[in-house]
Every structure is written in structure tokens, then in C-alpha cells.
Coordinates of C-alpha atoms in Angstrom, one line a residue:
M1 CA 10.5 76.9 -30.3
R2 CA 11.6 73.8 -30.0
I3 CA 11.4 73.5 -26.1
L4 CA 7.6 74.5 -26.8
L5 CA 7.0 71.8 -29.2
I6 CA 8.5 69.4 -27.1
V7 CA 6.4 70.5 -24.5
L8 CA 3.3 70.3 -26.3
V9 CA 4.4 66.8 -27.6
I10 CA 4.5 65.7 -24.0
L11 CA 1.5 67.0 -23.3
L12 CA -0.6 65.4 -26.1
L13 CA 1.2 62.3 -25.1
V14 CA -0.2 62.3 -21.4
L15 CA -3.7 63.7 -22.4
L16 CA -3.5 60.4 -24.7
A17 CA -2.4 58.1 -21.9
L18 CA -5.0 59.9 -19.9
S19 CA -7.6 59.1 -22.3
F20 CA -7.6 55.3 -22.5
H21 CA -8.5 52.9 -19.9
I22 CA -9.4 49.7 -19.5
V23 CA -12.4 47.7 -18.0
P24 CA -11.6 44.7 -16.5
Q25 CA -13.5 41.2 -17.2
N26 CA -16.9 41.2 -15.5
Y27 CA -16.9 45.0 -15.1
E28 CA -19.1 47.6 -16.1
G29 CA -17.6 51.6 -16.7
L30 CA -20.0 54.2 -16.1
V31 CA -18.7 57.5 -18.0
E32 CA -19.4 60.7 -16.6
T33 CA -19.2 64.0 -18.5
L34 CA -18.6 66.7 -16.4
G35 CA -20.0 65.2 -13.3
K36 CA -22.9 63.8 -15.3
Y37 CA -23.7 60.1 -16.5
S38 CA -23.4 59.7 -20.2
R39 CA -23.1 56.2 -20.8
T40 CA -22.1 52.5 -19.7
V41 CA -19.5 50.8 -21.2
K42 CA -18.7 47.0 -21.3
A43 CA -15.5 45.5 -20.6
G44 CA -12.6 45.8 -22.8
F45 CA -10.8 49.5 -24.2
V46 CA -12.3 52.9 -23.4
M47 CA -11.2 56.2 -24.8
I48 CA -12.7 58.9 -22.6
F49 CA -11.5 62.9 -22.9
P50 CA -9.3 63.5 -19.6
G51 CA -10.3 66.5 -17.7
V52 CA -13.9 66.6 -18.9
Q53 CA -14.8 62.8 -18.5
R54 CA -14.3 60.0 -16.0
I55 CA -15.0 56.9 -15.6
R56 CA -16.3 54.6 -12.7
K57 CA -15.8 51.1 -12.6
V58 CA -18.3 48.7 -11.2
S59 CA -17.8 45.0 -10.9
L60 CA -20.3 42.2 -11.7
A61 CA -19.2 39.4 -10.1
L62 CA -20.7 37.5 -7.0
Q63 CA -19.7 39.1 -3.9
P64 CA -19.8 37.2 -0.2
L65 CA -21.1 39.4 2.6
E66 CA -21.1 38.6 6.0
I67 CA -23.6 40.3 8.3
S68 CA -22.3 41.0 12.0
K69 CA -24.6 39.6 14.8
Y70 CA -27.3 41.6 16.0
R71 CA -29.9 41.1 18.5
I72 CA -33.4 40.0 17.8
I73 CA -37.1 39.7 20.3
T74 CA -38.7 36.3 19.8
K75 CA -42.9 36.3 20.0
D76 CA -42.5 35.4 23.6
N77 CA -40.2 38.1 24.6
A78 CA -36.9 35.8 24.3
E79 CA -33.8 37.5 22.9
I80 CA -31.4 35.5 20.6
T81 CA -28.4 36.8 18.7
T82 CA -28.4 35.7 15.2
S83 CA -25.7 36.4 12.2
L84 CA -26.0 35.8 8.6
T85 CA -24.4 35.4 5.3
L86 CA -25.0 35.9 1.5
N87 CA -24.3 36.3 -1.6
Y88 CA -25.4 39.2 -4.1
L89 CA -24.3 40.5 -7.8
V90 CA -24.9 43.6 -9.2
T91 CA -27.4 43.4 -11.9
D92 CA -27.7 47.1 -12.5
S93 CA -24.8 49.4 -12.5
Y94 CA -26.4 52.6 -13.1
K95 CA -29.3 52.0 -9.9
Y96 CA -26.5 50.2 -8.1
F97 CA -24.2 53.5 -8.0
Y98 CA -26.5 56.5 -8.7
N99 CA -30.0 55.5 -6.9
N100 CA -28.6 55.2 -3.9
T101 CA -25.2 56.6 -1.7
D102 CA -24.6 53.0 -0.1
S103 CA -26.6 50.4 -2.1
V104 CA -25.2 47.4 -0.1
E105 CA -26.0 49.2 3.5
S106 CA -29.5 49.8 2.0
M107 CA -29.5 45.5 1.1
V108 CA -28.0 44.7 4.7
Q109 CA -30.7 46.6 6.3
L110 CA -33.8 45.4 4.5
I111 CA -32.6 41.7 5.0
R112 CA -32.5 42.8 8.9
G113 CA -35.9 44.0 8.7
H114 CA -37.5 41.0 7.3
L115 CA -35.4 38.6 9.4
R116 CA -36.6 40.8 12.8
D117 CA -40.1 40.0 10.9
I118 CA -39.9 36.6 10.5
I119 CA -38.5 35.5 13.9
G120 CA -40.8 38.2 15.6
R121 CA -43.8 35.8 15.1
M122 CA -41.8 32.6 16.3
E123 CA -41.8 31.7 20.3
L124 CA -37.8 31.0 20.9
N125 CA -38.2 27.1 20.7
E126 CA -39.7 27.3 17.4
A127 CA -36.8 29.8 16.1
L128 CA -34.1 27.9 17.4
G129 CA -35.4 24.6 15.5
S130 CA -36.6 26.2 12.0
T131 CA -33.2 27.6 10.5
S132 CA -34.0 26.1 7.2
Q133 CA -37.4 27.5 7.4
I134 CA -36.5 30.8 8.4
N135 CA -34.0 30.9 5.1
A136 CA -36.7 30.0 2.7
Q137 CA -39.2 32.6 4.3
L138 CA -36.2 35.1 4.4
A139 CA -35.6 34.3 0.7
D140 CA -39.1 35.0 -0.7
A141 CA -39.4 38.0 1.8
I142 CA -36.5 39.4 0.0
G143 CA -37.5 38.8 -3.4
D144 CA -37.1 41.2 -6.0
L145 CA -37.0 44.3 -3.4
T146 CA -33.3 44.7 -3.8
D147 CA -34.0 45.1 -7.2
I148 CA -34.3 49.1 -6.9
Y149 CA -30.5 49.1 -5.7
G150 CA -29.3 47.3 -8.5
I151 CA -28.6 44.4 -6.6
R152 CA -30.1 40.6 -6.7
V153 CA -29.5 38.7 -3.4
V154 CA -28.5 35.3 -4.9
R155 CA -28.4 33.5 -1.5
V156 CA -28.8 34.0 2.1
N157 CA -28.2 31.9 5.3
V158 CA -29.1 32.1 9.0
D159 CA -25.6 30.9 10.6
E160 CA -26.5 30.6 14.0
L161 CA -29.2 31.5 16.4
L162 CA -28.1 32.1 20.1
P163 CA -30.2 32.5 22.9
S164 CA -29.3 35.3 25.8
P165 CA -26.2 33.6 28.1
E166 CA -29.4 33.9 30.8
I167 CA -31.6 31.8 28.8
Q168 CA -28.7 29.4 27.5
K169 CA -28.1 28.6 31.0
A170 CA -31.7 28.0 31.9
M171 CA -31.8 25.6 28.9
D172 CA -29.0 23.8 29.8
K173 CA -30.0 23.1 33.6
Q174 CA -33.6 22.2 31.7
L175 CA -31.7 20.0 29.5
T176 CA -29.6 18.4 32.0
A177 CA -33.0 17.7 34.5
D178 CA -34.2 16.3 31.2
R179 CA -31.7 13.7 30.7
E180 CA -31.6 13.0 34.3
K181 CA -35.2 12.2 34.2
T182 CA -34.8 10.0 31.0
A183 CA -31.5 8.1 32.4
A184 CA -33.7 7.4 35.8
I185 CA -36.8 6.2 34.0
A186 CA -34.6 4.2 31.7
R187 CA -33.0 2.2 34.5
A188 CA -36.5 1.9 36.1
E189 CA -37.8 0.3 33.0
G190 CA -34.5 -2.0 32.9
E191 CA -34.7 -3.0 36.3
A192 CA -38.4 -3.4 35.9
R193 CA -37.9 -5.5 32.8
N194 CA -34.8 -7.5 34.5
I195 CA -37.4 -8.7 37.3
E196 CA -40.0 -9.5 34.4
L197 CA -37.6 -11.4 32.8
T198 CA -36.2 -13.0 36.0
T199 CA -39.6 -14.0 37.3
K200 CA -40.5 -15.7 33.9
A201 CA -37.5 -17.8 33.7
K202 CA -38.1 -18.9 37.3
N203 CA -41.8 -19.5 36.3
D204 CA -40.4 -21.1 33.0
A205 CA -38.3 -23.3 35.1
L206 CA -40.9 -24.5 37.5
V207 CA -43.2 -25.2 34.9
A208 CA -40.8 -27.2 33.2
T209 CA -39.4 -29.0 36.5
A210 CA -43.3 -29.8 37.2
K211 CA -43.9 -31.2 33.6
A212 CA -40.9 -33.5 33.4
N213 CA -41.4 -34.9 36.8
A214 CA -45.1 -35.4 35.5
E215 CA -43.7 -37.1 32.3
A216 CA -41.5 -39.3 34.5
I217 CA -44.2 -40.3 36.7
K218 CA -46.2 -41.0 33.7
T219 CA -43.7 -43.0 32.4
Q220 CA -43.1 -45.1 35.6
A221 CA -47.0 -45.7 35.8
D222 CA -46.9 -46.8 32.3
A223 CA -44.0 -49.0 32.7
D224 CA -45.6 -50.5 35.7
A225 CA -49.3 -51.3 34.2
Y226 CA -47.2 -52.6 31.5
R227 CA -45.4 -55.1 33.6
I228 CA -48.3 -55.7 35.4
K229 CA -50.3 -56.3 32.1
K230 CA -47.5 -59.0 30.7
L231 CA -47.2 -60.5 34.1
Q232 CA -51.1 -61.2 34.4
E233 CA -51.1 -62.3 30.4
S234 CA -48.3 -64.7 31.5
L235 CA -50.3 -66.2 34.6
D236 CA -53.5 -66.4 32.6
S237 CA -51.4 -68.2 29.9
A238 CA -49.7 -70.9 32.9
G239 CA -51.2 -74.3 33.1
E240 CA -51.9 -76.3 36.6
G241 CA -48.6 -77.3 36.4
Y242 CA -46.7 -74.1 37.1
F243 CA -48.8 -73.1 39.8
R244 CA -48.1 -76.5 41.2
N245 CA -44.7 -76.3 40.9
Q246 CA -44.7 -72.8 42.5
S247 CA -46.5 -74.4 45.9
L248 CA -43.7 -77.0 45.8
D249 CA -40.9 -74.3 45.6
S250 CA -43.2 -72.4 48.6
F251 CA -43.3 -75.4 50.6
N252 CA -39.9 -76.1 50.5
Q253 CA -38.7 -72.8 51.6
L254 CA -41.0 -72.6 54.3
A255 CA -39.6 -76.2 55.7
Q256 CA -36.1 -75.0 55.5
G257 CA -37.3 -71.8 57.5
P258 CA -38.0 -71.7 61.4
N259 CA -41.7 -70.9 60.9
N260 CA -44.0 -74.1 61.4
L261 CA -47.3 -72.0 60.7
I262 CA -49.1 -72.9 57.5
V263 CA -52.2 -71.1 56.6
V264 CA -54.1 -72.5 53.7
D265 CA -57.3 -72.8 52.3
K266 CA -60.0 -74.9 54.1
D267 CA -61.2 -76.4 50.6
E268 CA -57.4 -77.5 50.6
I269 CA -56.6 -78.2 53.6
S270 CA -57.8 -82.3 52.8
N271 CA -54.9 -82.4 50.2
L272 CA -52.2 -81.3 52.2
G273 CA -51.1 -84.6 52.8
K274 CA -50.7 -85.2 49.3
I275 CA -47.7 -82.5 49.0
P276 CA -44.6 -84.0 49.9
A277 CA -43.2 -80.7 51.3
A278 CA -46.1 -80.8 53.7
K279 CA -45.9 -84.4 54.6
K280 CA -42.2 -83.7 55.7
I281 CA -43.1 -80.6 57.9
W282 CA -46.0 -82.7 59.4
D283 CA -43.5 -85.5 60.5
Q284 CA -40.7 -83.4 61.6
S285 CA -43.4 -81.8 64.0
K286 CA -44.4 -84.8 65.4
K287 CA -41.0 -85.8 66.3
E288 CA -40.3 -82.7 67.7
D289 CA -43.5 -83.4 70.1

């Protein structure tokens, strides 16, 4: 009898231990009675009837998910490979667990389908340069559609869009050709600019030299004109005695030289004998005769 009592106590303790469950923070518990959903419980201490009821725990926390690479055909029949990352959370644990055998996989297929539709309406170059636009369109397209799975997509991002290896090689060749063309154009423009600058510098130097020569000639001409003007003014203001003295000096210099020919104005020939230097020359010439 005592042994039976001990066994009953042990069974009772085991049943009590199986009856108490703890639902962690940020989880919900789905309680099933005889395999059928009966209620939803929040995080904390929960008591069920073991053997008759069971509890399924569903996380409500934000979940990251990476969608592996898959191929998409663009509008111009180019093949590209894409991969996605997203964050989602469960908003309705009942829908998430009971309305679909795999709500996460259904969500992934929905996102893939919308992404194929978006990129399929774009040409290759447009798609490769429009990642942000694709992200925005994909987020709008998904919207509340995943609500039927009890899931809300918080963020979705296209990580990469890669053309096929054949297209990538063709793009690399085109890019190399464009770079070489750009470099050749840049070199030609640089050489043309260098020639233009060199020619301009030479022309500027010639113009500057011509201006300097012209300025020098003008300055010299102004100086000569000024000197002649001053000389003329001096001669105009000089008296008769000055010119007489100049004549005497000239005759004296002539008398000391080897020349004995004198040319004078006919009006002054009668006064030639009055000039001492002329008289001296006349006397000397008569002696030599």
C-alpha cells in the first residue's frame, strides 16, 4: 500500500511538472487541446493539462532572412543573378502557424515573384543602375500581402544584381573600349590645347615685341624732335655775334686743314676779305703761287 502511494505521488509530481510551462519574452504560446487550437497565451508562466494539451511557442522578434541567388530575365532578354536580404516579424501567431504549412517559404516565393515582375519590365542597364528604385517598388508591391501569413516584412533589400558571365565579359570589353576612347580624346584635346596655348604665347610675344619696338621708335623720335626743337629755339634766340663767331671758328679750322677751297654765297663774296681767317688763307695762297 505504501509503495502504491509513493508511485501515485511520483506520478502526480510528474504530471504537475508537465503541466507548467514558461513562454519566453517576445514569444506567444498556442495551446492545443486534443490537437485543436484552443487559445493563445502571452509570455510568462502557463499551465496546461499534460497528455490532453500541448503548447507551441512562436517568436515575435524581428527575424533576418537571406534569399539565395536566383536568375531573372530582363526586358531585353539579358540574364542577371540577384540575391536579397530582408527582415520580417510575426504579427499573428495563429495565421503564421495554422494558415500555411510554411509561411516563411510562401513569403519568399511572393517576394521573388514580385521582383521578377519588376526587373522583367526593365532593360539590363536600367536595372543595374536602379537598385534603390527596385527596393522601393518591391516594398510597395509586397505591402500587406504577407499579412495572410501572419507576417510583416519590415525591410527588403536587393544586395546585388550580376549579369551572366558572357554579358559581364562583353560589358568589360565595352567599358575598356570606352575608357580608351575617352583617354584618346583627352590626349587629343590636351595636345590641341597645348598647341593653342603655345601659338597664343608666341603671338603675344611677337605683339609685345612689336609694341616695345614701336614705343622705342616713338620715344626716340620724340627725343629727336625735342632736341631739334630746342636747338631751333636756341638758334632763333641767338644774336648776330654768335653766327659771326661760328663763321670765324669754321674758317680757322679750314685754314688749319689741307683744303684751300671755300664756297660762299655770292652776296657775301665782297665781304670775304674782311674776315681775318679768309685774309690769312688768301695771303698764304698767294705766297705759294
